[in-house]
Short mmCIF file of C-alpha atoms in Angstrom, two decimals:
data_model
loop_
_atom_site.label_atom_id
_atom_site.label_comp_id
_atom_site.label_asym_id
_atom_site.label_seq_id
_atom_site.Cartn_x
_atom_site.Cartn_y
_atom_site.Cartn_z
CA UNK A 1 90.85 145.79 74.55
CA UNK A 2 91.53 143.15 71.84
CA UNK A 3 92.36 139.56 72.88
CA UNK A 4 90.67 139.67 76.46
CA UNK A 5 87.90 137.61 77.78
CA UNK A 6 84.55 139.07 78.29
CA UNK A 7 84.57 138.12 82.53
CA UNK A 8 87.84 139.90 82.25
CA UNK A 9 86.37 143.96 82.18
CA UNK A 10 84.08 142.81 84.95
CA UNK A 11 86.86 143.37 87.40
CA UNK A 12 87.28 141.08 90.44
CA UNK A 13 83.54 140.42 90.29
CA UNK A 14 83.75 138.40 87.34
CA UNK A 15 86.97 136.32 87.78
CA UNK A 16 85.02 135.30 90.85
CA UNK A 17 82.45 134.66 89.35
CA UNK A 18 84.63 132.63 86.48
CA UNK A 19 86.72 130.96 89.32
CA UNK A 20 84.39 129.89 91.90
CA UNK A 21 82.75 126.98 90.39
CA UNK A 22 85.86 125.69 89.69
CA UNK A 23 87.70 126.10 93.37
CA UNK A 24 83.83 124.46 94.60
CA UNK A 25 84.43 121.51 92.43
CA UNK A 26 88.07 121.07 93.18
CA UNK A 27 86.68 121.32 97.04
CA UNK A 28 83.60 118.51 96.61
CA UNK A 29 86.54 116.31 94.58
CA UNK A 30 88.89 116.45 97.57
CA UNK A 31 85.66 115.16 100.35
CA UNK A 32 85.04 112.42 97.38
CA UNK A 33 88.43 110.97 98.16
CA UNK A 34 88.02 111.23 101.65
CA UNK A 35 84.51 110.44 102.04
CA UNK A 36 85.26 107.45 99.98
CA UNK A 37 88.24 106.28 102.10
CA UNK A 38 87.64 107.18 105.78
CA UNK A 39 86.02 105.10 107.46
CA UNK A 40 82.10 105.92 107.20
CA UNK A 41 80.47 103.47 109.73
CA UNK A 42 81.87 101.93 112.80
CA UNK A 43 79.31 98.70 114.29
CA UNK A 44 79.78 97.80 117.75
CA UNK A 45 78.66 94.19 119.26
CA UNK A 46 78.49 92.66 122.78
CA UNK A 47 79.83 96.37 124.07
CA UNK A 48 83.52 95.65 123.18
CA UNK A 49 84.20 94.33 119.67
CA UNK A 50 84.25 97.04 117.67
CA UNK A 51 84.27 97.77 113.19
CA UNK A 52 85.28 100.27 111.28
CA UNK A 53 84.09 100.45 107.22
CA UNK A 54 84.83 103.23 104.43
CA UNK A 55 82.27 103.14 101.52
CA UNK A 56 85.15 101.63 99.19
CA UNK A 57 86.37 99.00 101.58
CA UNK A 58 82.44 97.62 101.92
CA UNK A 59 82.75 98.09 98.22
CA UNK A 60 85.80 95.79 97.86
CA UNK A 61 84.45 93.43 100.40
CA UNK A 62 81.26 93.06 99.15
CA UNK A 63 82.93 91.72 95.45
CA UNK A 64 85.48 89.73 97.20
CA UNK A 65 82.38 88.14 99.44
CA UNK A 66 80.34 87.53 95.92
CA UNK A 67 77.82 89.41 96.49
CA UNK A 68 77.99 91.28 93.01
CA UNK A 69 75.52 92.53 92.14
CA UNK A 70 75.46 94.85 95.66
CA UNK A 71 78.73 95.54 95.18
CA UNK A 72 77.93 96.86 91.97
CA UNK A 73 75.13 98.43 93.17
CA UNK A 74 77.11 100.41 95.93
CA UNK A 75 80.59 100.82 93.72
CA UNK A 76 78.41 102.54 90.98
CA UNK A 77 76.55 104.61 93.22
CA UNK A 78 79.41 105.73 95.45
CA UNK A 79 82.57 105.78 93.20
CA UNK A 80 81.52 105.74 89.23
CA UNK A 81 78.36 108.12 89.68
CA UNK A 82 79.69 111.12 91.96
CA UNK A 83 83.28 111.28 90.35
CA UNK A 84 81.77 111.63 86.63
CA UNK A 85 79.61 114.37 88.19
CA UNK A 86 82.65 115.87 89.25
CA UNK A 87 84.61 115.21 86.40
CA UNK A 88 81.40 117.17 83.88
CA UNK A 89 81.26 119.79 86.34
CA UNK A 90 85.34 120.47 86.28
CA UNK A 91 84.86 119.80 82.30
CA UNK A 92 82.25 122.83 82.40
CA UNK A 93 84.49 125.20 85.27
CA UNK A 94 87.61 125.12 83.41
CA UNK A 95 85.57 125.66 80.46
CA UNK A 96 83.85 128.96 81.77
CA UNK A 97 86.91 129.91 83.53
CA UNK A 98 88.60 130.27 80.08
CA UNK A 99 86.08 132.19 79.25
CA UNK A 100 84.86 129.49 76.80
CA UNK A 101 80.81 129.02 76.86
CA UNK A 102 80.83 125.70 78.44
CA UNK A 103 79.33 122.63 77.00
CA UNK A 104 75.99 121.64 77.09
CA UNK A 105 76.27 117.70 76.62
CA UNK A 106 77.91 118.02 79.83
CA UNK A 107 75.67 120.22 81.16
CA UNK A 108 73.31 117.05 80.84
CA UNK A 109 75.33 114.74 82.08
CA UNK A 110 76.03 116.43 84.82
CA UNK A 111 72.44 117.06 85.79
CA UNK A 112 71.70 113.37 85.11
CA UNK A 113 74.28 112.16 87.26
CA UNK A 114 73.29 114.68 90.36
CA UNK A 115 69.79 113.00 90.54
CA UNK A 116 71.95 110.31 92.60
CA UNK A 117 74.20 112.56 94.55
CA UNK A 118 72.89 111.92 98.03
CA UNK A 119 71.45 108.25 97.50
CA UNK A 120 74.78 106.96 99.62
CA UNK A 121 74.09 108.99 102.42
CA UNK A 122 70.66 108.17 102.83
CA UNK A 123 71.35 104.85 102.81
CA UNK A 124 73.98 104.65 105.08
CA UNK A 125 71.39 106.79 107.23
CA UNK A 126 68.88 103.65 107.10
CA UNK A 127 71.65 101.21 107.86
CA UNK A 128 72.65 102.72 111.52
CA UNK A 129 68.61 103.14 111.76
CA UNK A 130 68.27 99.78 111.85
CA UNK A 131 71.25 98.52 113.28
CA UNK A 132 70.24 100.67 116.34
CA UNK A 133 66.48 99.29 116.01
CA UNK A 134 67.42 95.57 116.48
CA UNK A 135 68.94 96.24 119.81
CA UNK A 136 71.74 93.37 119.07
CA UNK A 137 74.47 95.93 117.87
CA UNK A 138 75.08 99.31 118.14
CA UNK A 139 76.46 101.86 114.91
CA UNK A 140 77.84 105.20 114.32
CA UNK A 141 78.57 107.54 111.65
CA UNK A 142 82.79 108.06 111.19
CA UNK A 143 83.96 111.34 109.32
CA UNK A 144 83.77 109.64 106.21
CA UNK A 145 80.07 109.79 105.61
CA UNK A 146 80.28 113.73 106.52
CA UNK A 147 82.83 113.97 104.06
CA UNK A 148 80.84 112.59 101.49
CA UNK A 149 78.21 114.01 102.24
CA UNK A 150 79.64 117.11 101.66
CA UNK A 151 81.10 116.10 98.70
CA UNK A 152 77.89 115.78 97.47
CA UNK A 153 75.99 119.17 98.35
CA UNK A 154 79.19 120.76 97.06
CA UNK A 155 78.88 119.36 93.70
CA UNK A 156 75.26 120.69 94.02
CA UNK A 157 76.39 124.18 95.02
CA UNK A 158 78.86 123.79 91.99
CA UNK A 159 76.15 122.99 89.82
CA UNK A 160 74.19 125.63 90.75
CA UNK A 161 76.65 128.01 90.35
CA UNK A 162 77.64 126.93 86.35
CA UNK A 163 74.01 127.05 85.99
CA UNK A 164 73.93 123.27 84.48
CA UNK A 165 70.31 122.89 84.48
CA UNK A 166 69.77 126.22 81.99
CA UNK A 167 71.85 125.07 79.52
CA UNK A 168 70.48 123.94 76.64
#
């Protein structure tokens, strides 16, 4: 048949296949937002005062404060870092799900910036560790750190599926 895309004689099989990555990536941007602005960590002290933190507000706070160069630190590896991923990896989707061959400097990029992905989460991990070690406050995880953390194995999954790291 002239004019039609290869993926397009596979049948539903291969508009999946063409689609998927792109519906996974739409899905991981959506938890960015989220993850980004719910509140991720809630501290309590002296059993009644209570506060509630998203990964951009402790972003915000920590410039207004002056403490730059964490602020940086944090706003790079929460904000700038995961949405380029996601912007390569909906660069590459749409790309495939035209039927186009993708593009391999994104393909890079893409698995450069994933080396990162879960960094945020971990540390946020170590942070309620040790607020819950010193025995003077008390923390918990809020659905924004689930949020991003799925954000973040579901631009994995998305990677996986375009096949990022076997492009050449």
């Amino acid at each position: 048949m002239a004019g039609t895309l290869p993926d397009e004689t596979a049948g539903e099989g291969g508009n999946l296949r063409r689609w998927l990555p792109l519906g996974v990536v739409a899905a991981a941007a959506v938890c960015l937002v989220l993850g980004l602005t719910l509140p991720s960590l809630q501290f309590y002290r002296f059993f009644f005062l209570s506060e509630e933190h998203s990964l951009l507000g402790v972003t915000v706070a920590l410039l207004d404060e002056g403490e730059y160069f964490l602020g940086v630190v944090i706003g790079a590896f929460s904000v700038v870092f995961p949405g380029l991923k996601l912007l390569v990896l909906a660069r590459i989707a749409v790309g495939r799900a035209l039927g186009r061959n993708g593009w391999a400097g994104a393909a890079r990029l893409a698995g450069i910036f994933g080396r990162w992905s879960m960094l945020d989460v971990v540390l946020l991990a170590l942070v309620v560790f040790a607020v819950k070690r010193s025995g003077l406050a008390d923390a918990a995880a809020l659905p924004g750190i689930w949020f991003f953390a799925i954000s973040a194995v579901l631009s994995i999954v998305a990677a996986r599926l375009l096949d990022v790291h076997k492009v050449s």
